[in-house]
Amino acid sequence: MTAGVDGERPGERRNRARGEEPGGHEVFRDDWGIPHLRAADALALARAQGHATALDRAWQLETERHRVLGTSASHLGADAVDWDRFVRRARIADTARRCFDRLAPQTAAWVTAYVDGVNEGLAEGAAQAPEFVAVGLAPGRWEPWTPLGVWLSTHILFAGFPTKLWREEVARRLGEHRMTLFATDGPGTAGSNGWLLTGARTATGAPIVAGDPHRFIEDPGVYQQIRLACPEFDVVGLAVPGIPGIAHFGHTGHVAWAITNAMADYQDLYRERLRRTPDGGVEALGPDGWYRAHAHTETIEVAGAEPEQVEVIETDRGPVIIGGDPESTASGEGISLRYPPRVTGELGFDALPALLGARTVADVDTALDRWVEPVNVVLAADTAGGTLHRVAGHVPVRPYANRLRVVPAEDPAYAWREGEAVPLPRTEVDRSDSSGGSDGGGSDGIAVMANERGLAAPLGVEFAPPHRARRIREVLDADTDWTSDAQAAVHTDTLLASSRPLLSLLAEAPGLGPAADHLRGRLLRWDRHMDADSTDATLYARLRGDVVHRLAAHPALKSLTGEDDPWRSPAYPALFRPWLAAVPRIGYALESLLTVGLLPYEDRLALVAASAEAVAGAAEETPPGPWGEVHRLSPWQALPDRTPAGSDSADGSLGSVGSGAEAIRPGVAGDHDCVLSTSSVPGVTDLFARGPAARYVWDLARREDSRWAVPFGASGVPGSAHHRDQTPLWVRGELAPVVTDWNLLHRTTHHSTTHHSTTHHRTTSHRTTRHPEENPAVTVAEPVAPALRPAVHEQKVEGFGTVRLVPVEPAADAELLHGWVTEERARFWGMADHTREQVREIYEFVDSLPTHHAYLALRDGVPAALFQTYEPDADPVGECYDVQPGDFGVHLLIAPAEGEGAVKGYTEALLTAFIAYIFSDPSHLRVIVEPDTRNEKAIARMVRIGFELGPEIRKPEKTARLAFLTRAALGLA
């Protein structure tokens, strides 16, 4: 290979590498397991992307496919019925088919190639994913239109059309003039941060594009780091699993782009009058009178319950998604949803391959002219210094009232103007470095997008408060020498500007007692940063939550809360409850509710004073801990009752019901209106489900200086070393490098068949195949994930979970073990400076010895510890003491972030299983351990569980303290 800025660019090679014949591809991975794909042409590359995604994200892909079809309940049970009913009634799959049929032929072929790759890899990917076994599911087959369905189902709620139901309830209960009282980005919306620095603001003189999309955090993650390279293009970016190409955030080496939600309103709800016909059909009332509507019935299969019937009705406006059921249609009412792809048959997929080939901002601009949904604000910059700041998507032309509320279907005044779309705003990004004010649009070399009422203001109703956008600009405006690495300071900023109204009222609150007055002084001295180690941040959150509840109980809002809360109404499907719940709405709109004239000023003062008294009293009994202890991630999982157990910074798998899930629930700084927007729900919970679903920095000077990170890891396969290895980075706000030099990547191959071999102490499971372009006689073996290996010992530890010991497979586990043994906390292990290859070689040597064995200990399927055993008379330790018959030595390394700080008694629980395994062999009479004498914590733990301390011994690598545990000490003699 030829070294260079990007190593080897596919279009520059004179000779085609093996594996890159027409239709072929190569797979490389960096140290984070991120796939870098290289193929002979764009179609082969799309196929490779589908195949790699199926290997890494099989369970996620099948989850999405079932969500498109409305068949999730068939294996997930009754909890998934609400979603299945909605997507069937909204006709998501049928719309995806229509949109696929309208694709340009070359785009259709490209999408089909991706689907072919998915289908080729799904069986192998599913074999590595224990979720399939857990729910008894076999992978299905993707159709060419399935990616379009995934895009639709992912974004159908993105524009927040259920908010119109909320506004209807507010208008009915508080009056028409209060309809937009809560108009802010609420519980159901998703937004992002993004910013662009022109060359005048950077150290290199070239632009930087950076940001982080805020979405509901899913496990596995909604974004997939990937590189796609062929002679036509070479792009790194964040793909959506199930979707070919790189839609939202990409860097081609020449131009980079990023998006945020424009907060535009482009979906409408119509109140339909429906009636049943004598033959069982349905008629709807339109502007020209009654007419026959489409209606048919579908069956939803439900695991563990009886099937459910759903009637699918579609009027001239769109599918009926509320009401209209067979038992209620006679009452004559339903609500239909009108959304652009259902009307036009266009979803914007023709933009995706065009983005991959972009070399300038003009190319990106042209590609985005074909974008449809969701409607986004876009920032882009190229290596020549060109910039772009525009809105992309399709917003229909119709009356403003359509944006606000449910409108009557029979009134022609509310119809869309056929074939017309609202012109989309754009603005220039000033490249100068002149000082002065800015509206956030792009003067003085900075452009910011953060879902605020800015460029997209003419298109929507509810926008994010301006705090994030203003704060990003304030931080960026402080320097003109920005680098890629320095962008983390913006990503992780925790200033909570929206705290000002509440704190201002607290400052003026009359008649506070001593404790409340002390609380006031403390919070007024607080720097208003929601840092993870801040107890003041926790105290503020408590005060805020109490104020939210007192507002909810106030007579001015009583008709919206308590038993009258709209989310309790049986008129609406449970799926829409996040948009209809009053307390979260009050929490997110607290800033405006404490400022506008809903309550008299004196009432607001009294309310805050009462909250201060209550919170101060509670704080005396339960002092606030650090914000990061209560402000934890709560991600969405398709199997919510089978969360990864324990702390799992390196990996995770299916855990037992109710088990702890520290690995996917880390404590994090930030809050809803911080730049670090980890959105708790004030008045409901300090946990957050919405936050940075990825972070990126695109450097236009040197692409290899770009950075990225995701909440979990590149792999969605439990047991993979890259399942959750990026979580520590994400929590700290750090970023991994974007590797562009092919010489620094690790070439892999793909596989198709499986065989198993088993021995007494060492069990190895391999998947053996050949690369399609390699010699048919040559096979390649790749070990399977730990969770799928046969165990040498399995034991259920009460209150802890099931512990399984599986043999270490050096090739498969080298990255996982390297991550463990090189941490500072593992310094006594003696491998802190070892490379991954050295770690692999050590365990290959251990694997070759009949007297030494290495095991991964899995807690509920999750790698939790490294456990090694040895016969002392065959080990150097045998030269340091008098070895007795029946002695058996062990070494133990607990996985990162496990142990005492994660689950009480964690190590002791693991030792219970280890000791039981050792003494299950009657020839083992005494367990020997040899911790480093400096490892006082380990020595104390051994004594605590019954080990008797022996002498100190000197070994070449350490001074150790021997300790012994006999059968007699455990009552087993």
Short mmCIF file of N, CA and C in Angstrom, two decimals, residues 434-533:
data_model
loop_
_atom_site.label_atom_id
_atom_site.label_comp_id
_atom_site.label_asym_id
_atom_site.label_seq_id
_atom_site.Cartn_x
_atom_site.Cartn_y
_atom_site.Cartn_z
N SER A 434 -14.13 39.61 11.53
CA SER A 434 -14.47 40.88 12.16
C SER A 434 -15.24 40.63 13.44
N SER A 435 -15.00 41.47 14.43
CA SER A 435 -15.72 41.34 15.69
C SER A 435 -17.07 41.99 15.58
N GLY A 436 -17.89 41.74 16.56
CA GLY A 436 -19.21 42.34 16.56
C GLY A 436 -20.27 41.33 16.84
N GLY A 437 -21.47 41.78 16.99
CA GLY A 437 -22.59 40.92 17.33
C GLY A 437 -22.99 40.04 16.18
N SER A 438 -23.82 39.07 16.51
CA SER A 438 -24.32 38.13 15.51
C SER A 438 -25.64 37.58 15.95
N ASP A 439 -26.49 37.27 15.00
CA ASP A 439 -27.77 36.65 15.32
C ASP A 439 -27.68 35.14 15.31
N GLY A 440 -26.47 34.59 15.22
CA GLY A 440 -26.32 33.14 15.17
C GLY A 440 -26.33 32.61 13.76
N GLY A 441 -26.63 33.47 12.78
CA GLY A 441 -26.73 32.98 11.42
C GLY A 441 -25.41 32.77 10.75
N GLY A 442 -24.37 33.51 11.11
CA GLY A 442 -23.10 33.22 10.50
C GLY A 442 -22.19 34.39 10.28
N SER A 443 -22.30 35.48 11.02
CA SER A 443 -21.32 36.56 10.88
C SER A 443 -20.06 36.19 11.63
N ASP A 444 -19.01 36.91 11.36
CA ASP A 444 -17.67 36.78 11.94
C ASP A 444 -17.16 35.34 12.00
N GLY A 445 -17.35 34.61 10.91
CA GLY A 445 -16.72 33.30 10.77
C GLY A 445 -17.31 32.19 11.59
N ILE A 446 -18.48 32.40 12.16
CA ILE A 446 -19.12 31.37 12.98
C ILE A 446 -20.57 31.20 12.51
N ALA A 447 -21.01 29.97 12.36
CA ALA A 447 -22.42 29.67 12.11
C ALA A 447 -22.84 28.59 13.10
N VAL A 448 -24.01 28.76 13.68
CA VAL A 448 -24.50 27.85 14.71
C VAL A 448 -25.91 27.39 14.36
N MET A 449 -26.22 26.13 14.64
CA MET A 449 -27.59 25.62 14.51
C MET A 449 -27.87 24.75 15.73
N ALA A 450 -28.92 25.08 16.45
CA ALA A 450 -29.23 24.36 17.68
C ALA A 450 -30.73 24.32 17.91
N ASN A 451 -31.51 24.15 16.85
CA ASN A 451 -32.97 24.00 16.93
C ASN A 451 -33.67 25.25 17.42
N GLU A 452 -32.96 26.37 17.43
CA GLU A 452 -33.54 27.62 17.91
C GLU A 452 -34.42 28.25 16.83
N ARG A 453 -35.15 29.28 17.22
CA ARG A 453 -35.99 30.00 16.27
C ARG A 453 -35.08 30.92 15.44
N GLY A 454 -34.41 30.35 14.48
CA GLY A 454 -33.45 31.09 13.67
C GLY A 454 -33.79 30.97 12.21
N LEU A 455 -32.92 30.31 11.46
CA LEU A 455 -33.09 30.22 10.02
C LEU A 455 -34.43 29.58 9.64
N ALA A 456 -34.86 28.59 10.41
CA ALA A 456 -36.08 27.86 10.05
C ALA A 456 -37.34 28.44 10.70
N ALA A 457 -37.25 29.61 11.30
CA ALA A 457 -38.39 30.19 12.02
C ALA A 457 -39.68 30.24 11.20
N PRO A 458 -39.63 30.55 9.90
CA PRO A 458 -40.89 30.62 9.14
C PRO A 458 -41.58 29.27 8.93
N LEU A 459 -40.94 28.17 9.33
CA LEU A 459 -41.44 26.85 8.99
C LEU A 459 -42.09 26.11 10.14
N GLY A 460 -41.98 26.62 11.37
CA GLY A 460 -42.44 25.85 12.50
C GLY A 460 -43.21 26.65 13.52
N VAL A 461 -43.51 26.00 14.63
CA VAL A 461 -44.24 26.62 15.74
C VAL A 461 -43.41 26.57 17.01
N GLU A 462 -42.89 25.40 17.34
CA GLU A 462 -42.15 25.23 18.58
C GLU A 462 -40.68 25.01 18.28
N PHE A 463 -39.85 25.81 18.94
CA PHE A 463 -38.40 25.73 18.75
C PHE A 463 -37.73 25.62 20.12
N ALA A 464 -36.47 25.23 20.10
CA ALA A 464 -35.71 25.19 21.34
C ALA A 464 -35.46 26.61 21.82
N PRO A 465 -35.37 26.82 23.14
CA PRO A 465 -34.93 28.13 23.63
C PRO A 465 -33.58 28.48 23.03
N PRO A 466 -33.23 29.75 23.02
CA PRO A 466 -32.00 30.17 22.34
C PRO A 466 -30.72 29.87 23.11
N HIS A 467 -30.83 29.28 24.30
CA HIS A 467 -29.67 29.19 25.18
C HIS A 467 -28.51 28.41 24.58
N ARG A 468 -28.79 27.23 23.99
CA ARG A 468 -27.69 26.44 23.45
C ARG A 468 -26.98 27.18 22.32
N ALA A 469 -27.77 27.74 21.41
CA ALA A 469 -27.16 28.46 20.29
C ALA A 469 -26.33 29.64 20.77
N ARG A 470 -26.86 30.40 21.72
CA ARG A 470 -26.11 31.55 22.24
C ARG A 470 -24.84 31.13 22.94
N ARG A 471 -24.94 30.06 23.73
CA ARG A 471 -23.76 29.63 24.48
C ARG A 471 -22.69 29.09 23.54
N ILE A 472 -23.07 28.33 22.53
CA ILE A 472 -22.08 27.84 21.57
C ILE A 472 -21.36 29.01 20.92
N ARG A 473 -22.11 30.00 20.49
CA ARG A 473 -21.50 31.17 19.87
C ARG A 473 -20.59 31.90 20.85
N GLU A 474 -21.04 32.03 22.09
CA GLU A 474 -20.24 32.73 23.10
C GLU A 474 -18.90 32.03 23.30
N VAL A 475 -18.93 30.70 23.40
CA VAL A 475 -17.69 29.95 23.60
C VAL A 475 -16.79 30.06 22.37
N LEU A 476 -17.36 29.90 21.18
CA LEU A 476 -16.57 29.96 19.95
C LEU A 476 -16.01 31.35 19.69
N ASP A 477 -16.76 32.35 20.08
CA ASP A 477 -16.35 33.74 19.81
C ASP A 477 -15.15 34.16 20.64
N ALA A 478 -14.80 33.35 21.65
CA ALA A 478 -13.70 33.71 22.54
C ALA A 478 -12.33 33.43 21.93
N ASP A 479 -12.29 32.79 20.75
CA ASP A 479 -10.99 32.39 20.19
C ASP A 479 -11.03 32.49 18.68
N THR A 480 -9.87 32.65 18.09
CA THR A 480 -9.76 32.63 16.62
C THR A 480 -8.70 31.61 16.19
N ASP A 481 -8.39 30.68 17.07
CA ASP A 481 -7.32 29.73 16.81
C ASP A 481 -7.79 28.32 17.15
N TRP A 482 -9.01 27.99 16.75
CA TRP A 482 -9.62 26.73 17.14
C TRP A 482 -9.00 25.54 16.41
N THR A 483 -8.91 24.41 17.13
CA THR A 483 -8.44 23.15 16.54
C THR A 483 -9.53 22.10 16.70
N SER A 484 -9.33 20.97 16.05
CA SER A 484 -10.30 19.88 16.17
C SER A 484 -10.39 19.39 17.61
N ASP A 485 -9.25 19.18 18.25
CA ASP A 485 -9.27 18.66 19.61
C ASP A 485 -9.98 19.60 20.57
N ALA A 486 -9.90 20.90 20.30
CA ALA A 486 -10.48 21.87 21.23
C ALA A 486 -12.00 21.91 21.17
N GLN A 487 -12.61 21.26 20.18
CA GLN A 487 -14.07 21.31 20.07
C GLN A 487 -14.76 20.61 21.24
N ALA A 488 -14.04 19.74 21.94
CA ALA A 488 -14.64 19.06 23.09
C ALA A 488 -15.09 20.06 24.15
N ALA A 489 -14.43 21.21 24.21
CA ALA A 489 -14.83 22.22 25.19
C ALA A 489 -16.23 22.74 24.90
N VAL A 490 -16.62 22.72 23.63
CA VAL A 490 -17.97 23.15 23.26
C VAL A 490 -18.95 22.01 23.52
N HIS A 491 -18.60 20.82 23.06
CA HIS A 491 -19.47 19.66 23.25
C HIS A 491 -19.88 19.47 24.71
N THR A 492 -18.98 19.76 25.63
CA THR A 492 -19.18 19.41 27.03
C THR A 492 -19.56 20.60 27.91
N ASP A 493 -19.91 21.72 27.32
CA ASP A 493 -20.25 22.89 28.14
C ASP A 493 -21.56 22.64 28.89
N THR A 494 -21.58 22.99 30.17
CA THR A 494 -22.71 22.64 31.03
C THR A 494 -23.43 23.84 31.62
N LEU A 495 -23.20 25.03 31.12
CA LEU A 495 -23.90 26.21 31.65
C LEU A 495 -25.40 26.07 31.39
N LEU A 496 -26.22 26.23 32.44
CA LEU A 496 -27.67 26.13 32.33
C LEU A 496 -28.27 27.54 32.40
N ALA A 497 -28.33 28.21 31.26
CA ALA A 497 -28.82 29.58 31.22
C ALA A 497 -30.29 29.67 31.57
N SER A 498 -31.05 28.61 31.34
CA SER A 498 -32.48 28.65 31.62
C SER A 498 -32.80 28.66 33.11
N SER A 499 -31.78 28.53 33.95
CA SER A 499 -32.00 28.58 35.40
C SER A 499 -32.25 30.00 35.90
N ARG A 500 -32.00 30.99 35.07
CA ARG A 500 -32.05 32.38 35.53
C ARG A 500 -33.42 32.79 36.09
N PRO A 501 -34.54 32.54 35.41
CA PRO A 501 -35.83 33.00 35.97
C PRO A 501 -36.13 32.42 37.35
N LEU A 502 -35.88 31.14 37.53
CA LEU A 502 -36.15 30.53 38.82
C LEU A 502 -35.23 31.10 39.89
N LEU A 503 -33.96 31.25 39.59
CA LEU A 503 -33.03 31.80 40.57
C LEU A 503 -33.33 33.27 40.87
N SER A 504 -33.81 33.99 39.87
CA SER A 504 -34.18 35.39 40.11
C SER A 504 -35.37 35.48 41.07
N LEU A 505 -36.35 34.61 40.92
CA LEU A 505 -37.47 34.58 41.85
C LEU A 505 -37.02 34.13 43.23
N LEU A 506 -36.11 33.17 43.28
CA LEU A 506 -35.58 32.72 44.56
C LEU A 506 -34.88 33.86 45.29
N ALA A 507 -34.16 34.68 44.54
CA ALA A 507 -33.45 35.81 45.16
C ALA A 507 -34.41 36.78 45.83
N GLU A 508 -35.61 36.91 45.30
CA GLU A 508 -36.58 37.87 45.83
C GLU A 508 -37.64 37.23 46.72
N ALA A 509 -37.57 35.90 46.90
CA ALA A 509 -38.60 35.21 47.66
C ALA A 509 -38.66 35.74 49.09
N PRO A 510 -39.85 36.10 49.56
CA PRO A 510 -39.96 36.72 50.89
C PRO A 510 -40.12 35.68 52.00
N GLY A 511 -39.71 36.08 53.20
CA GLY A 511 -40.02 35.34 54.41
C GLY A 511 -39.44 33.96 54.51
N LEU A 512 -38.25 33.73 53.98
CA LEU A 512 -37.66 32.40 54.05
C LEU A 512 -37.12 32.12 55.45
N GLY A 513 -37.28 30.87 55.90
CA GLY A 513 -36.69 30.44 57.15
C GLY A 513 -35.19 30.25 57.00
N PRO A 514 -34.50 29.95 58.11
CA PRO A 514 -33.03 29.84 58.07
C PRO A 514 -32.53 28.80 57.05
N ALA A 515 -33.14 27.62 57.03
CA ALA A 515 -32.66 26.59 56.10
C ALA A 515 -32.89 26.99 54.66
N ALA A 516 -34.07 27.53 54.37
CA ALA A 516 -34.35 27.96 53.00
C ALA A 516 -33.48 29.14 52.61
N ASP A 517 -33.20 30.02 53.55
CA ASP A 517 -32.33 31.16 53.25
C ASP A 517 -30.92 30.68 52.95
N HIS A 518 -30.48 29.64 53.68
CA HIS A 518 -29.17 29.06 53.39
C HIS A 518 -29.17 28.44 52.00
N LEU A 519 -30.24 27.74 51.65
CA LEU A 519 -30.36 27.16 50.30
C LEU A 519 -30.28 28.26 49.25
N ARG A 520 -30.98 29.37 49.50
CA ARG A 520 -30.96 30.48 48.55
C ARG A 520 -29.53 31.01 48.36
N GLY A 521 -28.84 31.23 49.47
CA GLY A 521 -27.48 31.73 49.34
C GLY A 521 -26.59 30.79 48.57
N ARG A 522 -26.78 29.49 48.81
CA ARG A 522 -25.95 28.49 48.13
C ARG A 522 -26.22 28.49 46.63
N LEU A 523 -27.48 28.52 46.23
CA LEU A 523 -27.79 28.48 44.81
C LEU A 523 -27.48 29.78 44.10
N LEU A 524 -27.57 30.88 44.80
CA LEU A 524 -27.21 32.16 44.16
C LEU A 524 -25.70 32.28 43.97
N ARG A 525 -24.93 31.53 44.75
CA ARG A 525 -23.47 31.51 44.56
C ARG A 525 -23.04 30.45 43.54
N TRP A 526 -23.95 29.56 43.23
CA TRP A 526 -23.67 28.47 42.27
C TRP A 526 -23.32 29.05 40.90
N ASP A 527 -22.40 28.41 40.20
CA ASP A 527 -21.96 28.90 38.89
C ASP A 527 -22.91 28.52 37.76
N ARG A 528 -24.01 27.83 38.06
CA ARG A 528 -25.04 27.43 37.11
C ARG A 528 -24.54 26.43 36.07
N HIS A 529 -23.53 25.70 36.42
CA HIS A 529 -23.04 24.63 35.55
C HIS A 529 -23.53 23.29 36.10
N MET A 530 -24.14 22.49 35.22
CA MET A 530 -24.66 21.18 35.62
C MET A 530 -23.56 20.13 35.47
N ASP A 531 -22.52 20.29 36.28
CA ASP A 531 -21.39 19.37 36.22
C ASP A 531 -21.71 18.09 36.98
N ALA A 532 -21.11 16.99 36.55
CA ALA A 532 -21.42 15.69 37.14
C ALA A 532 -21.05 15.63 38.61
N ASP A 533 -20.01 16.37 39.04
CA ASP A 533 -19.59 16.32 40.43
C ASP A 533 -20.19 17.43 41.28
#
